[in-house]
Amino acid sequence: MRNLKEYLNESSENRRRFIKIVILVSLLLFISIIAVLSFISLLPIEDELRIDNLPSLISDMPDKKRHSVYRTLYRMVDQYVETPPLSGGLIRKETLEHHNNGDTSNGHFIVDIESIRQSYEIHYEWSKKENEQDISSTSVTIDCISDKSLMIYDDFGCKPSNQYDPESKVSPYVFMTSYLPYTEKMSNGELLYIYLRTYLNTKNYFELSANDTCGNKALLDEVFERSQKFFASHDVKLEELDYKIRDLCNGGAH
């Protein structure tokens, strides 16, 4: 029986045939390895909720960051359902905003999970420097949807972090410190100011003012109405809290 060496030395045709077989076997082995790795990458991972179309829609997101998004989403969903799914999340394409800025990338989107009929807002960022991908401790944040017009499922009791929860142990004064001081332009071009102040007895109150109201009732009413609207955007009722409207003349200092 001829060995391989004898077979190859017999003719150049045998050597070409052997090379073709080796190339074909190598190619089939390579394809098989890729297929197996692709299959493994699609398998659900415990404590992660995969967003199925994220790899294709944000193709430059590093694997480490993508799995961080999946794990953070799983932990969020775990607060509202007994057994979170391990896959099935889908980025709502029209909500996706992705930006590349020099050494960093960031963006946000809404993810819909049809199997549990829930949606969440996801914000992310990462550094393109390989050893410094996490820009901060909040490089992945997941929140409830703050704009009710973007909700496609029934309310499941998820309250956005920028809206006050009266059932929490945090007072509305402490909660609003994250959003104060606040300014916005009034109808007369002057600025509205909202501050958190403290009385001598250590109790808190909100101070509302605008430059040069100087007894003008219409402007003072506008100060209150704009302030009330601002607080309402955080689900806080200003009229139920302690506040003072400061009337300023001639650009009085704050």
C-alpha atoms as a PDB file:
ATOM      1  CA  MET A   1       0.000   0.000   0.000  1.00  0.00           C
ATOM      2  CA  ARG A   2       1.469   3.354  -1.032  1.00  0.00           C
ATOM      3  CA  ASN A   3       2.202   5.921   1.631  1.00  0.00           C
ATOM      4  CA  LEU A   4       1.509   9.611   1.250  1.00  0.00           C
ATOM      5  CA  LYS A   5       5.076  10.413   0.187  1.00  0.00           C
ATOM      6  CA  GLU A   6       5.004   7.838  -2.580  1.00  0.00           C
ATOM      7  CA  TYR A   7       1.599   9.082  -3.740  1.00  0.00           C
ATOM      8  CA  LEU A   8       2.837  12.690  -3.953  1.00  0.00           C
ATOM      9  CA  ASN A   9       6.035  11.701  -5.770  1.00  0.00           C
ATOM     10  CA  GLU A  10       4.124   9.678  -8.321  1.00  0.00           C
ATOM     11  CA  SER A  11       2.945  12.721 -10.318  1.00  0.00           C
ATOM     12  CA  SER A  12       2.415  16.450 -10.218  1.00  0.00           C
ATOM     13  CA  GLU A  13      -1.306  15.839 -10.642  1.00  0.00           C
ATOM     14  CA  ASN A  14      -1.370  13.904  -7.362  1.00  0.00           C
ATOM     15  CA  ARG A  15       0.398  16.769  -5.599  1.00  0.00           C
ATOM     16  CA  ARG A  16      -2.081  19.310  -6.985  1.00  0.00           C
ATOM     17  CA  ARG A  17      -4.982  17.082  -5.992  1.00  0.00           C
ATOM     18  CA  PHE A  18      -3.579  16.735  -2.460  1.00  0.00           C
ATOM     19  CA  ILE A  19      -3.107  20.506  -2.105  1.00  0.00           C
ATOM     20  CA  LYS A  20      -6.708  21.080  -3.219  1.00  0.00           C
ATOM     21  CA  ILE A  21      -7.943  18.578  -0.634  1.00  0.00           C
ATOM     22  CA  VAL A  22      -5.893  20.227   2.115  1.00  0.00           C
ATOM     23  CA  ILE A  23      -7.201  23.668   1.152  1.00  0.00           C
ATOM     24  CA  LEU A  24     -10.807  22.396   1.012  1.00  0.00           C
ATOM     25  CA  VAL A  25     -10.550  20.666   4.398  1.00  0.00           C
ATOM     26  CA  SER A  26      -8.938  23.755   5.942  1.00  0.00           C
ATOM     27  CA  LEU A  27     -11.659  25.972   4.504  1.00  0.00           C
ATOM     28  CA  LEU A  28     -14.416  23.707   5.803  1.00  0.00           C
ATOM     29  CA  LEU A  29     -12.753  23.609   9.222  1.00  0.00           C
ATOM     30  CA  PHE A  30     -12.483  27.415   9.277  1.00  0.00           C
ATOM     31  CA  ILE A  31     -16.136  27.833   8.293  1.00  0.00           C
ATOM     32  CA  SER A  32     -17.167  25.322  10.951  1.00  0.00           C
ATOM     33  CA  ILE A  33     -15.221  27.172  13.654  1.00  0.00           C
ATOM     34  CA  ILE A  34     -16.772  30.509  12.633  1.00  0.00           C
ATOM     35  CA  ALA A  35     -20.246  28.951  12.626  1.00  0.00           C
ATOM     36  CA  VAL A  36     -19.733  27.438  16.081  1.00  0.00           C
ATOM     37  CA  LEU A  37     -18.405  30.717  17.498  1.00  0.00           C
ATOM     38  CA  SER A  38     -21.307  32.640  15.953  1.00  0.00           C
ATOM     39  CA  PHE A  39     -23.785  30.163  17.414  1.00  0.00           C
ATOM     40  CA  ILE A  40     -22.173  30.402  20.843  1.00  0.00           C
ATOM     41  CA  SER A  41     -22.275  34.223  20.705  1.00  0.00           C
ATOM     42  CA  LEU A  42     -26.032  34.062  20.119  1.00  0.00           C
ATOM     43  CA  LEU A  43     -26.718  31.788  23.070  1.00  0.00           C
ATOM     44  CA  PRO A  44     -28.376  33.545  26.029  1.00  0.00           C
ATOM     45  CA  ILE A  45     -26.037  34.302  28.919  1.00  0.00           C
ATOM     46  CA  GLU A  46     -27.242  34.090  32.490  1.00  0.00           C
ATOM     47  CA  ASP A  47     -27.899  37.505  34.084  1.00  0.00           C
ATOM     48  CA  GLU A  48     -27.866  39.253  30.707  1.00  0.00           C
ATOM     49  CA  LEU A  49     -30.804  40.415  28.595  1.00  0.00           C
ATOM     50  CA  ARG A  50     -29.554  40.484  25.020  1.00  0.00           C
ATOM     51  CA  ILE A  51     -30.650  43.262  22.652  1.00  0.00           C
ATOM     52  CA  ASP A  52     -30.817  41.287  19.433  1.00  0.00           C
ATOM     53  CA  ASN A  53     -30.210  44.091  16.938  1.00  0.00           C
ATOM     54  CA  LEU A  54     -27.611  46.033  18.941  1.00  0.00           C
ATOM     55  CA  PRO A  55     -24.546  44.410  17.291  1.00  0.00           C
ATOM     56  CA  SER A  56     -25.768  45.356  13.828  1.00  0.00           C
ATOM     57  CA  LEU A  57     -27.033  48.867  14.680  1.00  0.00           C
ATOM     58  CA  ILE A  58     -24.046  49.895  16.849  1.00  0.00           C
ATOM     59  CA  SER A  59     -21.384  47.786  15.192  1.00  0.00           C
ATOM     60  CA  ASP A  60     -18.442  49.665  16.739  1.00  0.00           C
ATOM     61  CA  MET A  61     -19.523  49.030  20.343  1.00  0.00           C
ATOM     62  CA  PRO A  62     -16.841  46.880  22.028  1.00  0.00           C
ATOM     63  CA  ASP A  63     -17.876  43.419  23.258  1.00  0.00           C
ATOM     64  CA  LYS A  64     -17.135  44.373  26.866  1.00  0.00           C
ATOM     65  CA  LYS A  65     -19.406  47.420  26.667  1.00  0.00           C
ATOM     66  CA  ARG A  66     -22.173  45.492  24.877  1.00  0.00           C
ATOM     67  CA  HIS A  67     -22.269  42.851  27.613  1.00  0.00           C
ATOM     68  CA  SER A  68     -22.286  45.633  30.218  1.00  0.00           C
ATOM     69  CA  VAL A  69     -25.441  47.012  28.549  1.00  0.00           C
ATOM     70  CA  TYR A  70     -27.033  43.532  28.591  1.00  0.00           C
ATOM     71  CA  ARG A  71     -26.216  42.965  32.278  1.00  0.00           C
ATOM     72  CA  THR A  72     -27.455  46.410  33.322  1.00  0.00           C
ATOM     73  CA  LEU A  73     -30.692  45.882  31.393  1.00  0.00           C
ATOM     74  CA  TYR A  74     -31.213  42.486  33.017  1.00  0.00           C
ATOM     75  CA  ARG A  75     -30.803  43.983  36.511  1.00  0.00           C
ATOM     76  CA  MET A  76     -33.275  46.759  35.658  1.00  0.00           C
ATOM     77  CA  VAL A  77     -35.909  44.355  34.324  1.00  0.00           C
ATOM     78  CA  ASP A  78     -35.377  42.073  37.328  1.00  0.00           C
ATOM     79  CA  GLN A  79     -36.999  44.778  39.484  1.00  0.00           C
ATOM     80  CA  TYR A  80     -40.284  44.489  37.578  1.00  0.00           C
ATOM     81  CA  VAL A  81     -40.660  40.848  36.505  1.00  0.00           C
ATOM     82  CA  GLU A  82     -40.073  37.633  38.417  1.00  0.00           C
ATOM     83  CA  THR A  83     -37.977  35.978  35.707  1.00  0.00           C
ATOM     84  CA  PRO A  84     -36.408  38.372  33.159  1.00  0.00           C
ATOM     85  CA  PRO A  85     -35.929  36.996  29.640  1.00  0.00           C
ATOM     86  CA  LEU A  86     -32.373  36.438  28.429  1.00  0.00           C
ATOM     87  CA  SER A  87     -33.003  37.791  24.931  1.00  0.00           C
ATOM     88  CA  GLY A  88     -35.621  39.506  22.798  1.00  0.00           C
ATOM     89  CA  GLY A  89     -34.750  43.153  23.360  1.00  0.00           C
ATOM     90  CA  LEU A  90     -34.908  45.337  20.234  1.00  0.00           C
ATOM     91  CA  ILE A  91     -33.622  48.872  19.723  1.00  0.00           C
ATOM     92  CA  ARG A  92     -36.429  51.086  18.466  1.00  0.00           C
ATOM     93  CA  LYS A  93     -34.497  52.296  15.426  1.00  0.00           C
ATOM     94  CA  GLU A  94     -36.012  55.765  15.170  1.00  0.00           C
ATOM     95  CA  THR A  95     -34.870  56.564  18.743  1.00  0.00           C
ATOM     96  CA  LEU A  96     -31.226  55.626  18.218  1.00  0.00           C
ATOM     97  CA  GLU A  97     -28.685  58.457  18.357  1.00  0.00           C
ATOM     98  CA  HIS A  98     -25.043  57.418  18.160  1.00  0.00           C
ATOM     99  CA  HIS A  99     -22.089  59.818  18.104  1.00  0.00           C
ATOM    100  CA  ASN A 100     -18.356  59.409  17.620  1.00  0.00           C
ATOM    101  CA  ASN A 101     -16.401  62.286  19.160  1.00  0.00           C
ATOM    102  CA  GLY A 102     -12.656  61.893  18.855  1.00  0.00           C
ATOM    103  CA  ASP A 103     -11.586  59.365  21.486  1.00  0.00           C
ATOM    104  CA  THR A 104     -15.125  58.729  22.767  1.00  0.00           C
ATOM    105  CA  SER A 105     -18.413  57.349  21.528  1.00  0.00           C
ATOM    106  CA  ASN A 106     -21.805  57.883  23.122  1.00  0.00           C
ATOM    107  CA  GLY A 107     -25.496  57.699  22.411  1.00  0.00           C
ATOM    108  CA  HIS A 108     -28.900  56.616  23.581  1.00  0.00           C
ATOM    109  CA  PHE A 109     -31.935  54.665  22.429  1.00  0.00           C
ATOM    110  CA  ILE A 110     -35.162  53.056  23.590  1.00  0.00           C
ATOM    111  CA  VAL A 111     -35.206  49.275  23.857  1.00  0.00           C
ATOM    112  CA  ASP A 112     -38.518  47.412  23.555  1.00  0.00           C
ATOM    113  CA  ILE A 113     -38.972  43.944  25.076  1.00  0.00           C
ATOM    114  CA  GLU A 114     -42.124  42.540  23.519  1.00  0.00           C
ATOM    115  CA  SER A 115     -42.251  39.326  25.595  1.00  0.00           C
ATOM    116  CA  ILE A 116     -42.798  41.317  28.802  1.00  0.00           C
ATOM    117  CA  ARG A 117     -44.235  44.442  27.137  1.00  0.00           C
ATOM    118  CA  GLN A 118     -41.734  46.851  28.666  1.00  0.00           C
ATOM    119  CA  SER A 119     -39.496  49.603  27.271  1.00  0.00           C
ATOM    120  CA  TYR A 120     -36.502  51.429  28.716  1.00  0.00           C
ATOM    121  CA  GLU A 121     -34.211  54.319  27.838  1.00  0.00           C
ATOM    122  CA  ILE A 122     -30.535  53.385  27.575  1.00  0.00           C
ATOM    123  CA  HIS A 123     -27.632  55.845  27.571  1.00  0.00           C
ATOM    124  CA  TYR A 124     -24.085  54.675  26.958  1.00  0.00           C
ATOM    125  CA  GLU A 125     -20.578  55.950  26.407  1.00  0.00           C
ATOM    126  CA  TRP A 126     -17.127  54.482  26.026  1.00  0.00           C
ATOM    127  CA  SER A 127     -13.560  55.514  25.362  1.00  0.00           C
ATOM    128  CA  LYS A 128     -11.842  54.262  22.244  1.00  0.00           C
ATOM    129  CA  LYS A 129      -8.684  53.816  24.295  1.00  0.00           C
ATOM    130  CA  GLU A 130      -8.547  50.048  24.733  1.00  0.00           C
ATOM    131  CA  ASN A 131      -7.562  50.074  28.416  1.00  0.00           C
ATOM    132  CA  GLU A 132      -9.906  52.913  29.403  1.00  0.00           C
ATOM    133  CA  GLN A 133     -13.279  51.971  27.892  1.00  0.00           C
ATOM    134  CA  ASP A 134     -15.269  53.045  30.955  1.00  0.00           C
ATOM    135  CA  ILE A 135     -15.258  56.846  30.965  1.00  0.00           C
ATOM    136  CA  SER A 136     -17.100  56.944  34.289  1.00  0.00           C
ATOM    137  CA  SER A 137     -19.013  54.739  36.721  1.00  0.00           C
ATOM    138  CA  THR A 138     -22.196  55.668  34.837  1.00  0.00           C
ATOM    139  CA  SER A 139     -20.988  54.822  31.339  1.00  0.00           C
ATOM    140  CA  VAL A 140     -24.146  52.687  30.973  1.00  0.00           C
ATOM    141  CA  THR A 141     -27.398  53.993  32.462  1.00  0.00           C
ATOM    142  CA  ILE A 142     -30.878  52.569  32.037  1.00  0.00           C
ATOM    143  CA  ASP A 143     -34.018  54.420  33.017  1.00  0.00           C
ATOM    144  CA  CYS A 144     -37.758  54.316  32.600  1.00  0.00           C
ATOM    145  CA  ILE A 145     -39.188  56.292  29.674  1.00  0.00           C
ATOM    146  CA  SER A 146     -39.596  59.930  30.689  1.00  0.00           C
ATOM    147  CA  ASP A 147     -41.596  61.086  27.648  1.00  0.00           C
ATOM    148  CA  LYS A 148     -45.014  59.454  27.896  1.00  0.00           C
ATOM    149  CA  SER A 149     -45.648  60.025  24.191  1.00  0.00           C
ATOM    150  CA  LEU A 150     -42.908  57.453  23.487  1.00  0.00           C
ATOM    151  CA  MET A 151     -44.550  54.724  25.571  1.00  0.00           C
ATOM    152  CA  ILE A 152     -45.993  51.886  23.456  1.00  0.00           C
ATOM    153  CA  TYR A 153     -46.895  49.511  26.302  1.00  0.00           C
ATOM    154  CA  ASP A 154     -49.108  49.900  29.363  1.00  0.00           C
ATOM    155  CA  ASP A 155     -47.639  51.550  32.458  1.00  0.00           C
ATOM    156  CA  PHE A 156     -45.894  48.894  34.567  1.00  0.00           C
ATOM    157  CA  GLY A 157     -45.006  51.147  37.502  1.00  0.00           C
ATOM    158  CA  CYS A 158     -41.567  52.200  36.324  1.00  0.00           C
ATOM    159  CA  LYS A 159     -40.833  55.794  37.353  1.00  0.00           C
ATOM    160  CA  PRO A 160     -38.083  57.771  35.571  1.00  0.00           C
ATOM    161  CA  SER A 161     -35.204  58.865  37.792  1.00  0.00           C
ATOM    162  CA  ASN A 162     -35.862  62.532  36.945  1.00  0.00           C
ATOM    163  CA  GLN A 163     -39.395  62.313  38.388  1.00  0.00           C
ATOM    164  CA  TYR A 164     -40.063  62.429  42.110  1.00  0.00           C
ATOM    165  CA  ASP A 165     -41.543  59.400  43.821  1.00  0.00           C
ATOM    166  CA  PRO A 166     -43.650  60.549  46.795  1.00  0.00           C
ATOM    167  CA  GLU A 167     -43.450  57.029  48.220  1.00  0.00           C
ATOM    168  CA  SER A 168     -39.668  57.251  48.528  1.00  0.00           C
ATOM    169  CA  LYS A 169     -37.946  58.278  51.745  1.00  0.00           C
ATOM    170  CA  VAL A 170     -36.318  61.242  49.983  1.00  0.00           C
ATOM    171  CA  SER A 171     -37.930  64.639  50.535  1.00  0.00           C
ATOM    172  CA  PRO A 172     -38.821  66.715  47.444  1.00  0.00           C
ATOM    173  CA  TYR A 173     -36.345  69.355  48.643  1.00  0.00           C
ATOM    174  CA  VAL A 174     -33.459  66.874  48.622  1.00  0.00           C
ATOM    175  CA  PHE A 175     -34.625  65.341  45.346  1.00  0.00           C
ATOM    176  CA  MET A 176     -34.674  68.710  43.546  1.00  0.00           C
ATOM    177  CA  THR A 177     -31.090  69.580  44.541  1.00  0.00           C
ATOM    178  CA  SER A 178     -29.936  67.547  41.520  1.00  0.00           C
ATOM    179  CA  TYR A 179     -31.722  70.016  39.212  1.00  0.00           C
ATOM    180  CA  LEU A 180     -30.999  73.294  40.985  1.00  0.00           C
ATOM    181  CA  PRO A 181     -30.091  76.065  40.616  1.00  0.00           C
ATOM    182  CA  TYR A 182     -32.244  76.441  37.520  1.00  0.00           C
ATOM    183  CA  THR A 183     -32.532  79.295  35.031  1.00  0.00           C
ATOM    184  CA  GLU A 184     -34.581  79.966  31.920  1.00  0.00           C
ATOM    185  CA  LYS A 185     -35.445  83.029  29.862  1.00  0.00           C
ATOM    186  CA  MET A 186     -38.639  84.951  30.659  1.00  0.00           C
ATOM    187  CA  SER A 187     -40.930  86.590  28.093  1.00  0.00           C
ATOM    188  CA  ASN A 188     -39.261  89.979  28.717  1.00  0.00           C
ATOM    189  CA  GLY A 189     -35.812  88.549  28.050  1.00  0.00           C
ATOM    190  CA  GLU A 190     -34.773  88.488  31.705  1.00  0.00           C
ATOM    191  CA  LEU A 191     -33.791  85.260  33.461  1.00  0.00           C
ATOM    192  CA  LEU A 192     -35.886  83.237  35.875  1.00  0.00           C
ATOM    193  CA  TYR A 193     -33.887  81.868  38.835  1.00  0.00           C
ATOM    194  CA  ILE A 194     -34.829  78.980  41.125  1.00  0.00           C
ATOM    195  CA  TYR A 195     -32.704  78.182  44.176  1.00  0.00           C
ATOM    196  CA  LEU A 196     -32.968  75.907  47.176  1.00  0.00           C
ATOM    197  CA  ARG A 197     -32.554  78.003  50.311  1.00  0.00           C
ATOM    198  CA  THR A 198     -32.436  77.236  54.032  1.00  0.00           C
ATOM    199  CA  TYR A 199     -34.049  79.154  56.901  1.00  0.00           C
ATOM    200  CA  LEU A 200     -32.147  79.788  60.114  1.00  0.00           C
ATOM    201  CA  ASN A 201     -34.136  76.940  61.655  1.00  0.00           C
ATOM    202  CA  THR A 202     -32.548  74.652  58.974  1.00  0.00           C
ATOM    203  CA  LYS A 203     -35.821  74.078  57.114  1.00  0.00           C
ATOM    204  CA  ASN A 204     -35.632  74.273  53.327  1.00  0.00           C
ATOM    205  CA  TYR A 205     -37.596  76.411  50.887  1.00  0.00           C
ATOM    206  CA  PHE A 206     -37.416  77.330  47.204  1.00  0.00           C
ATOM    207  CA  GLU A 207     -36.618  80.874  46.166  1.00  0.00           C
ATOM    208  CA  LEU A 208     -38.109  82.042  42.842  1.00  0.00           C
ATOM    209  CA  SER A 209     -37.130  85.294  41.177  1.00  0.00           C
ATOM    210  CA  ALA A 210     -36.352  87.112  37.953  1.00  0.00           C
ATOM    211  CA  ASN A 211     -34.375  90.266  37.282  1.00  0.00           C
ATOM    212  CA  ASP A 212     -36.310  93.554  37.451  1.00  0.00           C
ATOM    213  CA  THR A 213     -39.796  92.274  38.258  1.00  0.00           C
ATOM    214  CA  CYS A 214     -40.035  95.308  40.539  1.00  0.00           C
ATOM    215  CA  GLY A 215     -43.675  94.896  41.556  1.00  0.00           C
ATOM    216  CA  ASN A 216     -44.896  93.967  38.054  1.00  0.00           C
ATOM    217  CA  LYS A 217     -47.718  91.515  38.837  1.00  0.00           C
ATOM    218  CA  ALA A 218     -47.738  89.976  35.356  1.00  0.00           C
ATOM    219  CA  LEU A 219     -44.013  89.224  35.597  1.00  0.00           C
ATOM    220  CA  LEU A 220     -44.325  87.887  39.144  1.00  0.00           C
ATOM    221  CA  ASP A 221     -47.175  85.629  38.013  1.00  0.00           C
ATOM    222  CA  GLU A 222     -44.984  84.442  35.157  1.00  0.00           C
ATOM    223  CA  VAL A 223     -42.188  83.653  37.626  1.00  0.00           C
ATOM    224  CA  PHE A 224     -44.554  81.388  39.543  1.00  0.00           C
ATOM    225  CA  GLU A 225     -46.115  79.776  36.472  1.00  0.00           C
ATOM    226  CA  ARG A 226     -42.762  78.976  34.857  1.00  0.00           C
ATOM    227  CA  SER A 227     -41.423  77.668  38.163  1.00  0.00           C
ATOM    228  CA  GLN A 228     -44.531  75.550  38.655  1.00  0.00           C
ATOM    229  CA  LYS A 229     -44.103  74.061  35.176  1.00  0.00           C
ATOM    230  CA  PHE A 230     -40.441  73.282  35.853  1.00  0.00           C
ATOM    231  CA  PHE A 231     -41.264  71.468  39.096  1.00  0.00           C
ATOM    232  CA  ALA A 232     -44.141  69.615  37.424  1.00  0.00           C
ATOM    233  CA  SER A 233     -41.684  68.259  34.818  1.00  0.00           C
ATOM    234  CA  HIS A 234     -40.092  66.409  37.744  1.00  0.00           C
ATOM    235  CA  ASP A 235     -43.479  65.366  39.132  1.00  0.00           C
ATOM    236  CA  VAL A 236     -43.145  67.769  42.066  1.00  0.00           C
ATOM    237  CA  LYS A 237     -46.028  70.048  43.077  1.00  0.00           C
ATOM    238  CA  LEU A 238     -44.513  73.418  43.923  1.00  0.00           C
ATOM    239  CA  GLU A 239     -47.743  74.747  45.405  1.00  0.00           C
ATOM    240  CA  GLU A 240     -47.599  72.046  48.113  1.00  0.00           C
ATOM    241  CA  LEU A 241     -44.087  73.071  49.204  1.00  0.00           C
ATOM    242  CA  ASP A 242     -42.530  76.032  50.948  1.00  0.00           C
ATOM    243  CA  TYR A 243     -41.459  78.673  48.428  1.00  0.00           C
ATOM    244  CA  LYS A 244     -40.859  82.408  48.276  1.00  0.00           C
ATOM    245  CA  ILE A 245     -41.098  84.713  45.265  1.00  0.00           C
ATOM    246  CA  ARG A 246     -38.386  87.333  45.507  1.00  0.00           C
ATOM    247  CA  ASP A 247     -39.270  90.654  43.875  1.00  0.00           C
ATOM    248  CA  LEU A 248     -36.149  92.345  42.454  1.00  0.00           C
ATOM    249  CA  CYS A 249     -35.669  95.881  41.200  1.00  0.00           C
ATOM    250  CA  ASN A 250     -32.835  97.313  39.134  1.00  0.00           C
ATOM    251  CA  GLY A 251     -31.052  94.016  38.622  1.00  0.00           C
ATOM    252  CA  GLY A 252     -30.857  93.145  42.312  1.00  0.00           C
ATOM    253  CA  ALA A 253     -28.141  90.605  43.151  1.00  0.00           C
ATOM    254  CA  HIS A 254     -28.989  86.984  43.851  1.00  0.00           C
END
